[in-house]
PDB file of C-alpha atoms in Angstrom:
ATOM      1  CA  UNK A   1      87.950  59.467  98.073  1.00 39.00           C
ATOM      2  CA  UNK A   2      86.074  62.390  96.599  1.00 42.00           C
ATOM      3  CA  UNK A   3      84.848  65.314  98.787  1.00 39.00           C
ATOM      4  CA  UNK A   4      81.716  66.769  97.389  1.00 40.00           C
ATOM      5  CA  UNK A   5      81.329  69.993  96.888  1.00 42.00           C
ATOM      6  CA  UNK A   6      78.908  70.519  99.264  1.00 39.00           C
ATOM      7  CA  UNK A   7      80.854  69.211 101.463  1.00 38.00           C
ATOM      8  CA  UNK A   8      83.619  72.110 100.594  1.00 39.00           C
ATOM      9  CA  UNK A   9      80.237  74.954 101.287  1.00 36.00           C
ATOM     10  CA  UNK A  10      79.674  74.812  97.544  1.00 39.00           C
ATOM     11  CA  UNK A  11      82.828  77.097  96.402  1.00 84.00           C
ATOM     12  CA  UNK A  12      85.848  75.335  94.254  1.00 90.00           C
ATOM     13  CA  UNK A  13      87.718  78.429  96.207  1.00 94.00           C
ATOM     14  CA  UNK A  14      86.371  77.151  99.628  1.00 95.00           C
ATOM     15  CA  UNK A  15      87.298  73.441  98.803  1.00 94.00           C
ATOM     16  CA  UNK A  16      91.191  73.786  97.918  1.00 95.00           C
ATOM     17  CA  UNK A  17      91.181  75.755 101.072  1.00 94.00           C
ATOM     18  CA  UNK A  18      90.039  72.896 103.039  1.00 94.00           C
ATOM     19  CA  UNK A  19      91.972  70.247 101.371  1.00 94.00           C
ATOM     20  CA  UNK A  20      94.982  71.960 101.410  1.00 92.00           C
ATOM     21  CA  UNK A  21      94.711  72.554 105.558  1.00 91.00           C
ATOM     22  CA  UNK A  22      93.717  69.100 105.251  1.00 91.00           C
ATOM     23  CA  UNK A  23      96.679  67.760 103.506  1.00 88.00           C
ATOM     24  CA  UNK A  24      99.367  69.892 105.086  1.00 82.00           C
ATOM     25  CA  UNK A  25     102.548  67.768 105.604  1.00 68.00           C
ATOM     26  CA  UNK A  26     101.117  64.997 103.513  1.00 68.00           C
ATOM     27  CA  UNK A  27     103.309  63.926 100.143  1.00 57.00           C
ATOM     28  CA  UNK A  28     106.040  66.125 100.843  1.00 59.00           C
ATOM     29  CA  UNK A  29     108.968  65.712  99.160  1.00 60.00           C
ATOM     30  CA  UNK A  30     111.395  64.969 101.598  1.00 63.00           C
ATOM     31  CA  UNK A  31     114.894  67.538 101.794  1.00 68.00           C
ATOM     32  CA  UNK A  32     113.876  69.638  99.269  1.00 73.00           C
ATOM     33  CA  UNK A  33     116.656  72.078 100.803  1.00 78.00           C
ATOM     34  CA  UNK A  34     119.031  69.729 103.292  1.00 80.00           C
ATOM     35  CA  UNK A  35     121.438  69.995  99.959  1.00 80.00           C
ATOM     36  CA  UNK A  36     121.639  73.119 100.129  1.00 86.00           C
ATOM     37  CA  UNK A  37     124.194  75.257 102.043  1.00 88.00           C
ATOM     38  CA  UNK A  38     125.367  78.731 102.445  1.00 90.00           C
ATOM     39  CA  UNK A  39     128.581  79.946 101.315  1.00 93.00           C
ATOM     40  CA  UNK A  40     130.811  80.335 104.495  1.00 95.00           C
ATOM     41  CA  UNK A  41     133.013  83.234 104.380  1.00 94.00           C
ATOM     42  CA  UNK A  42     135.640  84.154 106.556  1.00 97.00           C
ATOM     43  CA  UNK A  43     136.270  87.212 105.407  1.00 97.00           C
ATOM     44  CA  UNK A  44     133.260  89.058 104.907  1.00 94.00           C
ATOM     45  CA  UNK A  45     134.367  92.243 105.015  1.00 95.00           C
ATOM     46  CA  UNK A  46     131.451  94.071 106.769  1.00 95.00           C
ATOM     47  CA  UNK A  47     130.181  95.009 110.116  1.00 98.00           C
ATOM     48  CA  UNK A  48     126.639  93.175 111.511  1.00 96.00           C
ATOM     49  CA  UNK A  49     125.287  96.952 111.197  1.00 96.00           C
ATOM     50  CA  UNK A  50     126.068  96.886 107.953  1.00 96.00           C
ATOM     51  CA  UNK A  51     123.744  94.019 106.490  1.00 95.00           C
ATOM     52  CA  UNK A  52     120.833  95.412 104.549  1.00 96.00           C
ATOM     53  CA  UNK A  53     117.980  93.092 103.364  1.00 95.00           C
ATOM     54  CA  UNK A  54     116.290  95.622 101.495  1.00 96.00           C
ATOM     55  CA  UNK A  55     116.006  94.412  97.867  1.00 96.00           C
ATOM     56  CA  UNK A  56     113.612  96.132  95.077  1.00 96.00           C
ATOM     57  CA  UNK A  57     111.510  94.398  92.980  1.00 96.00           C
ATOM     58  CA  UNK A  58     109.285  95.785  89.942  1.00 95.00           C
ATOM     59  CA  UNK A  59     111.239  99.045  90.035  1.00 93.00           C
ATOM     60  CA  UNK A  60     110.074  99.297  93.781  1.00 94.00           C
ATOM     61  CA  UNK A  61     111.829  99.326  96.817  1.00 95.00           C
ATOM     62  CA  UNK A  62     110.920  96.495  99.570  1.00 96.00           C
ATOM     63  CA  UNK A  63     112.492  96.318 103.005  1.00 92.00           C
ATOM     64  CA  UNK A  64     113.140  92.297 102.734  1.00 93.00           C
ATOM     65  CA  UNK A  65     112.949  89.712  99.701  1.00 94.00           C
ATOM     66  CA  UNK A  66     109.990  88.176 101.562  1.00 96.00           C
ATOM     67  CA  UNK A  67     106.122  88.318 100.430  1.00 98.00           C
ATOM     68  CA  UNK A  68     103.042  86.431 100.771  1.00 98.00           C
ATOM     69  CA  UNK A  69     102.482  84.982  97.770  1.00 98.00           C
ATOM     70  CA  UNK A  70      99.153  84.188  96.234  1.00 97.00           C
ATOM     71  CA  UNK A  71      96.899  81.995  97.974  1.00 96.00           C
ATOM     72  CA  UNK A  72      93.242  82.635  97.590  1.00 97.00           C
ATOM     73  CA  UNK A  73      90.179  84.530  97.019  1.00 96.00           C
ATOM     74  CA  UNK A  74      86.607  84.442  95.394  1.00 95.00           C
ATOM     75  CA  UNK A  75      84.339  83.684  98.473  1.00 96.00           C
ATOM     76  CA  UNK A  76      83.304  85.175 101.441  1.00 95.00           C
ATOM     77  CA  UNK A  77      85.356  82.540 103.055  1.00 96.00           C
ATOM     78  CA  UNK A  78      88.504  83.347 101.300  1.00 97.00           C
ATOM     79  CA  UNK A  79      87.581  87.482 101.784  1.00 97.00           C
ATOM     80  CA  UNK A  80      88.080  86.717 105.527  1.00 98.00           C
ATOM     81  CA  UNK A  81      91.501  85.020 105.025  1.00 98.00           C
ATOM     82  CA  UNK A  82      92.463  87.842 102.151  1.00 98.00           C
ATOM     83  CA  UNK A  83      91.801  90.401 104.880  1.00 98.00           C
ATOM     84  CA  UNK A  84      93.624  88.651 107.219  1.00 99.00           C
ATOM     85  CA  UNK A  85      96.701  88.089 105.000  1.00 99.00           C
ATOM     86  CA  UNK A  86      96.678  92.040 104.067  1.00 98.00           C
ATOM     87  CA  UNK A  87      96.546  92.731 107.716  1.00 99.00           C
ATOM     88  CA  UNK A  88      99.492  91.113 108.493  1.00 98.00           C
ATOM     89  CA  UNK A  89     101.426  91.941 105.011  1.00 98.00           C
ATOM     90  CA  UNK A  90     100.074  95.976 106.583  1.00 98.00           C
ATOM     91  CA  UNK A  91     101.727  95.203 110.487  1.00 98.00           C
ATOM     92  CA  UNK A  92     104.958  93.584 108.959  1.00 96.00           C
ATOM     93  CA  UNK A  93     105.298  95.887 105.845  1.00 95.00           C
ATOM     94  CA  UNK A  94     105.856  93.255 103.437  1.00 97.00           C
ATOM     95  CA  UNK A  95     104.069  92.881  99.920  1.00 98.00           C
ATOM     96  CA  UNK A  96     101.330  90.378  99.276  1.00 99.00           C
ATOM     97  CA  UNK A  97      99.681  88.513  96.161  1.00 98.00           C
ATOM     98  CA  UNK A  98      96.247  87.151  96.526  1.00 98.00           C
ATOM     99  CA  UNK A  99      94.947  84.478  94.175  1.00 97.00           C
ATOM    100  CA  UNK A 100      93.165  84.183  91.293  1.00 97.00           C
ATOM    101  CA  UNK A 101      90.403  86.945  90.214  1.00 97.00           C
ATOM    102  CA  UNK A 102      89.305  84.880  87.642  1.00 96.00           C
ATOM    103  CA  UNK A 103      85.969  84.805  90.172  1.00 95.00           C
ATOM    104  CA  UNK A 104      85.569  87.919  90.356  1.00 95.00           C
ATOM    105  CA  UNK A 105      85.820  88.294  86.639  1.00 96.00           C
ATOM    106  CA  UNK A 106      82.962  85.837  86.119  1.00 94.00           C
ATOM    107  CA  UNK A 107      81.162  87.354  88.894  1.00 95.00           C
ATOM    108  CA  UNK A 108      81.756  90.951  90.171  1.00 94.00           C
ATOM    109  CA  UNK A 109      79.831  90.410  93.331  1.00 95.00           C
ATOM    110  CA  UNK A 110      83.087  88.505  94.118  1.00 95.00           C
ATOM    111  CA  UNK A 111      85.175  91.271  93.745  1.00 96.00           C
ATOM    112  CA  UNK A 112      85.193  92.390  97.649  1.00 96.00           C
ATOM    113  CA  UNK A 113      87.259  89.265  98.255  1.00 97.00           C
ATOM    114  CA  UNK A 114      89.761  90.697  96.345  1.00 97.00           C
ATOM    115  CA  UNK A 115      89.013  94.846  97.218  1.00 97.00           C
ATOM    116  CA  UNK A 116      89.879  93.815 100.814  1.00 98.00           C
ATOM    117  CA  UNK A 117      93.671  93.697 100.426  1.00 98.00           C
ATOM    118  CA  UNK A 118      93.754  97.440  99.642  1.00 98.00           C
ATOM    119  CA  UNK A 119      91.402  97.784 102.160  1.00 98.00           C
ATOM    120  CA  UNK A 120      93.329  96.041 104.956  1.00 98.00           C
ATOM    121  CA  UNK A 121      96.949  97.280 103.465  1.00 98.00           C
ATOM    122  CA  UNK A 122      96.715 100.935 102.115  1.00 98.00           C
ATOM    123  CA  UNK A 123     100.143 101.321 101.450  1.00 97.00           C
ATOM    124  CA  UNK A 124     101.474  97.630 100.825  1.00 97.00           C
ATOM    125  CA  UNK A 125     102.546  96.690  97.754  1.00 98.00           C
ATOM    126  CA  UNK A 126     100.539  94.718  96.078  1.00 98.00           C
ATOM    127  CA  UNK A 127      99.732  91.786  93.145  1.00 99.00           C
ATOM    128  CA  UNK A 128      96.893  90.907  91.353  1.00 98.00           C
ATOM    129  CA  UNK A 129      96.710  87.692  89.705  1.00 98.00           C
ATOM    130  CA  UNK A 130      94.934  86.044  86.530  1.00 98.00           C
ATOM    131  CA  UNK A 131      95.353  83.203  84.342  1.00 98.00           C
ATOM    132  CA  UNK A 132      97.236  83.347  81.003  1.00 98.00           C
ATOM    133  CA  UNK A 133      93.072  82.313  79.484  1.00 96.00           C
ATOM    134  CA  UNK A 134      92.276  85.985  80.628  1.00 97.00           C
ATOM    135  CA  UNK A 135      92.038  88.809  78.262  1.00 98.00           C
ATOM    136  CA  UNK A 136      93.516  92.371  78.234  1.00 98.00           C
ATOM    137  CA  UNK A 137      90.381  93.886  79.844  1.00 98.00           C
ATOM    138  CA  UNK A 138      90.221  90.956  82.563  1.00 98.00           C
ATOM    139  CA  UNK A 139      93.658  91.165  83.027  1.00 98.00           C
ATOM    140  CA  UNK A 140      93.515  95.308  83.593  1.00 98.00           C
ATOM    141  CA  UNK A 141      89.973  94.577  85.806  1.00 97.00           C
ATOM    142  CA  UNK A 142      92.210  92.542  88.070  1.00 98.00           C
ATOM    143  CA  UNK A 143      94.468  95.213  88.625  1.00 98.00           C
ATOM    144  CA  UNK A 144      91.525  97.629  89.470  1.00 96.00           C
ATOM    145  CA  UNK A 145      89.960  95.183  92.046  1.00 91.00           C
ATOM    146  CA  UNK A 146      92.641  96.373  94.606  1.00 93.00           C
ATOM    147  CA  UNK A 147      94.731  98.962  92.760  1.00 96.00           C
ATOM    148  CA  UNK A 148      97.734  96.707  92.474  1.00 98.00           C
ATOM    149  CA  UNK A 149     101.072  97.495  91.780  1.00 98.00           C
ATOM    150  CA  UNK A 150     101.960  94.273  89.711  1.00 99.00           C
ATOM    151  CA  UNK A 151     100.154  91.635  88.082  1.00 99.00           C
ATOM    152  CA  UNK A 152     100.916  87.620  88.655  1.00 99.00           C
ATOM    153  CA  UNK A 153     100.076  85.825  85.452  1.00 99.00           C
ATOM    154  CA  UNK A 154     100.032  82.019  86.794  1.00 98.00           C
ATOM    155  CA  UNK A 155     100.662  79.418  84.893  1.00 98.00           C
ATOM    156  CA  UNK A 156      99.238  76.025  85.744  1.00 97.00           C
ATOM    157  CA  UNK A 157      98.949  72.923  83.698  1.00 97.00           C
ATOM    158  CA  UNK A 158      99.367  70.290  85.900  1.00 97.00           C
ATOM    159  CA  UNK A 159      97.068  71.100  87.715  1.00 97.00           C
ATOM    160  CA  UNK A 160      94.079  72.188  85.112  1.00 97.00           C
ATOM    161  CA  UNK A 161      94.860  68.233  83.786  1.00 96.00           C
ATOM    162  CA  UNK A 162      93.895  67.077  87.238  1.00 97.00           C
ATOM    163  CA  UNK A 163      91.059  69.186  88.457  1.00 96.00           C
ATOM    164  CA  UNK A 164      87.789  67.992  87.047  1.00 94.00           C
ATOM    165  CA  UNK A 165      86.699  71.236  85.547  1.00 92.00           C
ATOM    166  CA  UNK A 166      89.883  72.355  84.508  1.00 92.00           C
ATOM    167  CA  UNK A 167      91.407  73.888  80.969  1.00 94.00           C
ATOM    168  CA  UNK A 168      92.444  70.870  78.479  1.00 94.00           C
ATOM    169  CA  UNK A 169      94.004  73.333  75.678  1.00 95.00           C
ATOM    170  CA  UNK A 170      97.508  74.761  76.617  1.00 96.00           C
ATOM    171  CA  UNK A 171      98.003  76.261  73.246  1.00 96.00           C
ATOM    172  CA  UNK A 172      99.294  80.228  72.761  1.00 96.00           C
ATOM    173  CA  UNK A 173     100.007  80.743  76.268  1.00 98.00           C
ATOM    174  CA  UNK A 174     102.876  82.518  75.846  1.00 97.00           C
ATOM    175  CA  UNK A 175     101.518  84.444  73.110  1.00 97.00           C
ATOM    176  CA  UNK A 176      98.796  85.588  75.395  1.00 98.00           C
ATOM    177  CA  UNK A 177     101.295  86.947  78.405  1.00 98.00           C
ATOM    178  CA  UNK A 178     103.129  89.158  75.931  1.00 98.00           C
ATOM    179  CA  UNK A 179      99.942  90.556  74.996  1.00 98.00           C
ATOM    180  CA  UNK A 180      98.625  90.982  78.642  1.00 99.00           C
ATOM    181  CA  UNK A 181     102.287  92.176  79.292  1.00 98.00           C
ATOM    182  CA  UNK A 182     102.039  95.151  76.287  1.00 98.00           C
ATOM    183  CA  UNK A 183      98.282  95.800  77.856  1.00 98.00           C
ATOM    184  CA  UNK A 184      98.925  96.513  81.235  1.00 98.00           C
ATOM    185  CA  UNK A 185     100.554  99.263  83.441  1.00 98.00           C
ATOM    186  CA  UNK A 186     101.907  97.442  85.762  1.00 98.00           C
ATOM    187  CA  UNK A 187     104.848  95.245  85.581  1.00 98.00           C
ATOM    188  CA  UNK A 188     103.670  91.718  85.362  1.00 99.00           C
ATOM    189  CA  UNK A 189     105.188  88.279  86.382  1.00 98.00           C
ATOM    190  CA  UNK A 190     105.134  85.099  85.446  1.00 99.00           C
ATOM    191  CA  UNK A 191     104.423  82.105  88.440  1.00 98.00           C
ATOM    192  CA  UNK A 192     103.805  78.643  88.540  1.00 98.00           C
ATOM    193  CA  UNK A 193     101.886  77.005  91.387  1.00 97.00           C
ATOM    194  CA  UNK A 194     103.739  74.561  92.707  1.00 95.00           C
ATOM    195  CA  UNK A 195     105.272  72.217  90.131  1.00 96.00           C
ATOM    196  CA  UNK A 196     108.110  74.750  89.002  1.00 97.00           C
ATOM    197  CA  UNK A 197     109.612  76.194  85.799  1.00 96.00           C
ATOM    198  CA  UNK A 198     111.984  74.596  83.352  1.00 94.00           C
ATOM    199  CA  UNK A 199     114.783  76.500  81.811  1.00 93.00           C
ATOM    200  CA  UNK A 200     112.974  75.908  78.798  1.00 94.00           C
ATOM    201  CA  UNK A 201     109.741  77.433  80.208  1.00 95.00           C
ATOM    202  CA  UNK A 202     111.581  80.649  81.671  1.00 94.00           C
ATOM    203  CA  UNK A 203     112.760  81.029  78.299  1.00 94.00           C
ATOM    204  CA  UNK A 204     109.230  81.466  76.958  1.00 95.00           C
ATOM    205  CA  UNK A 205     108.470  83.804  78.719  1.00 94.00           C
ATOM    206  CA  UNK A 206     111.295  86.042  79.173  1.00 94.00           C
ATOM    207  CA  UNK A 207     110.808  86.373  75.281  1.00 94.00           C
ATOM    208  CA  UNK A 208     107.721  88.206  76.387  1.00 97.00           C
ATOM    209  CA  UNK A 209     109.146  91.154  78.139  1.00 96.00           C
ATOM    210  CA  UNK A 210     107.741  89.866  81.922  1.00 97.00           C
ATOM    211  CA  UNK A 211     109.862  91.258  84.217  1.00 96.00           C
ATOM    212  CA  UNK A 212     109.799  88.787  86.759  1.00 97.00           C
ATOM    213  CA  UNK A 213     109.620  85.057  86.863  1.00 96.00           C
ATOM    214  CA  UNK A 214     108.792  82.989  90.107  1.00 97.00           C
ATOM    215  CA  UNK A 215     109.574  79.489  89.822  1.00 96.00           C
ATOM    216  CA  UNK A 216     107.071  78.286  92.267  1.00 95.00           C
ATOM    217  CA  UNK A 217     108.858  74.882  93.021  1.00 94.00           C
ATOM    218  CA  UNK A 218     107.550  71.622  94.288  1.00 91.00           C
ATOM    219  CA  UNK A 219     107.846  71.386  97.543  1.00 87.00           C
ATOM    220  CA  UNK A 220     104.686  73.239  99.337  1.00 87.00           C
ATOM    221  CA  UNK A 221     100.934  73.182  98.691  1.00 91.00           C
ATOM    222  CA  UNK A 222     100.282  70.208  95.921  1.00 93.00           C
ATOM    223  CA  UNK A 223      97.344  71.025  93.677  1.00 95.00           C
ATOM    224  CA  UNK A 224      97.666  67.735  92.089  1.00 95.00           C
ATOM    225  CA  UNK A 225      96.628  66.266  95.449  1.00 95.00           C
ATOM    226  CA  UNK A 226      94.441  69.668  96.089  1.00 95.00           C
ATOM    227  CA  UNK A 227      92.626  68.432  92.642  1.00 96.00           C
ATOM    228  CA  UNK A 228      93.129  64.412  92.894  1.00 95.00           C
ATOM    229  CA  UNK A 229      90.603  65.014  96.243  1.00 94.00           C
ATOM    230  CA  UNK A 230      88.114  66.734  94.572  1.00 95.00           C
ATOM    231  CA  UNK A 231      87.541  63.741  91.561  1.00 94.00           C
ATOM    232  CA  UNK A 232      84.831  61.048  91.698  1.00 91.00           C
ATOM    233  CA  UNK A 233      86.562  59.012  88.663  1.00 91.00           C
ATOM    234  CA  UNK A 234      90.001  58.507  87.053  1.00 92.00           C
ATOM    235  CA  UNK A 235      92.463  59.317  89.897  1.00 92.00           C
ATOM    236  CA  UNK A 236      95.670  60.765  89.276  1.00 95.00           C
ATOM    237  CA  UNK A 237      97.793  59.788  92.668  1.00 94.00           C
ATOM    238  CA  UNK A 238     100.400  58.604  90.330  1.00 95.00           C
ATOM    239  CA  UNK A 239     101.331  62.226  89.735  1.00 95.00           C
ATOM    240  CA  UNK A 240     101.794  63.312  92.942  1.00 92.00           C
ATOM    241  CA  UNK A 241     105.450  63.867  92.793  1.00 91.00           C
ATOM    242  CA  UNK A 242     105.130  66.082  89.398  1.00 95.00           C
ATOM    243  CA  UNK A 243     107.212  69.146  89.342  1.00 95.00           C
ATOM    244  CA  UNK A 244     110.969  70.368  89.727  1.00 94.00           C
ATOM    245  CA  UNK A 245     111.705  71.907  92.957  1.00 92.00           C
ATOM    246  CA  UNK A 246     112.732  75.248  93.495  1.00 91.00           C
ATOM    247  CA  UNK A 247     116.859  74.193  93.878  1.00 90.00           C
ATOM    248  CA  UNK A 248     116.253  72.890  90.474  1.00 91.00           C
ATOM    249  CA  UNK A 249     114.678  75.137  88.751  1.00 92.00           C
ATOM    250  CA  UNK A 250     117.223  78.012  89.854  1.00 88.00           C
ATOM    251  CA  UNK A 251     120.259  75.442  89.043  1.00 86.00           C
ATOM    252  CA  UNK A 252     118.831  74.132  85.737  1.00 79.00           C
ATOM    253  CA  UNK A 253     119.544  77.513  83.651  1.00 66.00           C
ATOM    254  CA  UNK A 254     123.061  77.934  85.022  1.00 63.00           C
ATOM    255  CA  UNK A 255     123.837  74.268  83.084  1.00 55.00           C
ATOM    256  CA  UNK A 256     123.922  75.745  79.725  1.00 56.00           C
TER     257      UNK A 256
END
């Protein structure tokens, strides 16, 4: 069944959060990861003291290979859950993403529910995010709305095909990246949102100079079923199992 979207408090931002608290657990793709173990050693050749989880990403260091990856923004809703995010990305010293400014960019009165990050984490580091539809200028506003240190650049077809106002033309997307990527400052990467990233895919991109690429497996929030909710007509249930999870999308380029 549909929800309206007054139901949702009249924001498209407001509804996916409520669906997607509301379809937690649901549709979950059962052992995603029970295939996967570590590698036991026996010799490992190091102390306890001596294990370091610092990693760096962008050219920057980071303490652990952990973030909080994009999620929302756009509403004064999603400002309050943005601040709270950065709070705890500030108190645990990790980075954070938020979601997409594409609001903001059609509306700069939106643009505090992006400005709050910086607000709430000074020093974190921290990712903007647009759509591969957004131009140059969009793409370098987003970075401005919270003086980020990277730029996301998500890419989401399967789930524009399901949501009732979404894109229908997929053509020159990677064309667009490598221009957002040459326009920039920042280092930019490539996501998905959910349904993964082929080998094929990755290799689109990488031709584009990104200098990160997050798979963004199956496996977590579904924005097919996020978007399936939110139709009055022609329901797409069917493709609720879309997507490669993240085990396969790292495996699939290593079978060459």
């Amino acid at each position: 069944m549909a929800i309206s979207r007054d139901a949702r408090g009249g924001s498209r931002k407001d509804e996916h959060v409520a669906l997607a608290e509301e379809l937690r657990g649901e549709h979950a793709p059962a052992g995603v990861w029970d295939d996967i173990r570590f590698l036991h050693r026996s010799f490992p050749g190091l102390a306890v003291d001596d294990v370091d989880l610092s990693t760096t990403v962008c050219g920057r260091p980071w303490t652990a290979p952990f973030f909080i990856n994009a999620m929302t923004g756009g509403s004064e809703k999603t400002a309050l859950i943005n601040a709270d995010l950065a709070r705890a990305a500030a108190a645990t010293g990790v980075a954070m993403a938020t979601g997409s400014a594409s609001p903001a960019l059609k509306d700069p009165a939106l643009a505090h529910s992006f400005a709050v990050v910086r607000e709430q984490a000074p020093e974190a580091f921290l990712f903007a995010n647009v759509s591969p539809e957004m131009t140059v200028a969009q793409a370098r506003d987003a970075v401005g709305f919270l003086s980020a240190d990277a730029l996301q650049i998500h890419v989401n077809p399967a789930q524009e095909l399901v949501m009732p106002e979404g894109d229908r033309d997929f053509r020159g997307w990677p064309d667009r990246i490598g221009e957002i990527v040459d326009g920039v400052d920042v280092p930019v990467v490539v996501k998905e949102v959910g349904f993964g990233l082929s080998r094929a895919s990755i290799a689109a991109v990488a031709e584009q100079g990104v200098h990160v690429i997050d798979v963004s497996g199956r496996g977590g929030t579904n924005f097919i079923d996020i978007e399936n909710r939110r139709r009055d007509r022609q329901e797409f249930a069917y493709l609720s199992g879309w997507g490669q999870t993240a085990a396969e999308c790292l495996l699939d380029p290593l079978h060459r």
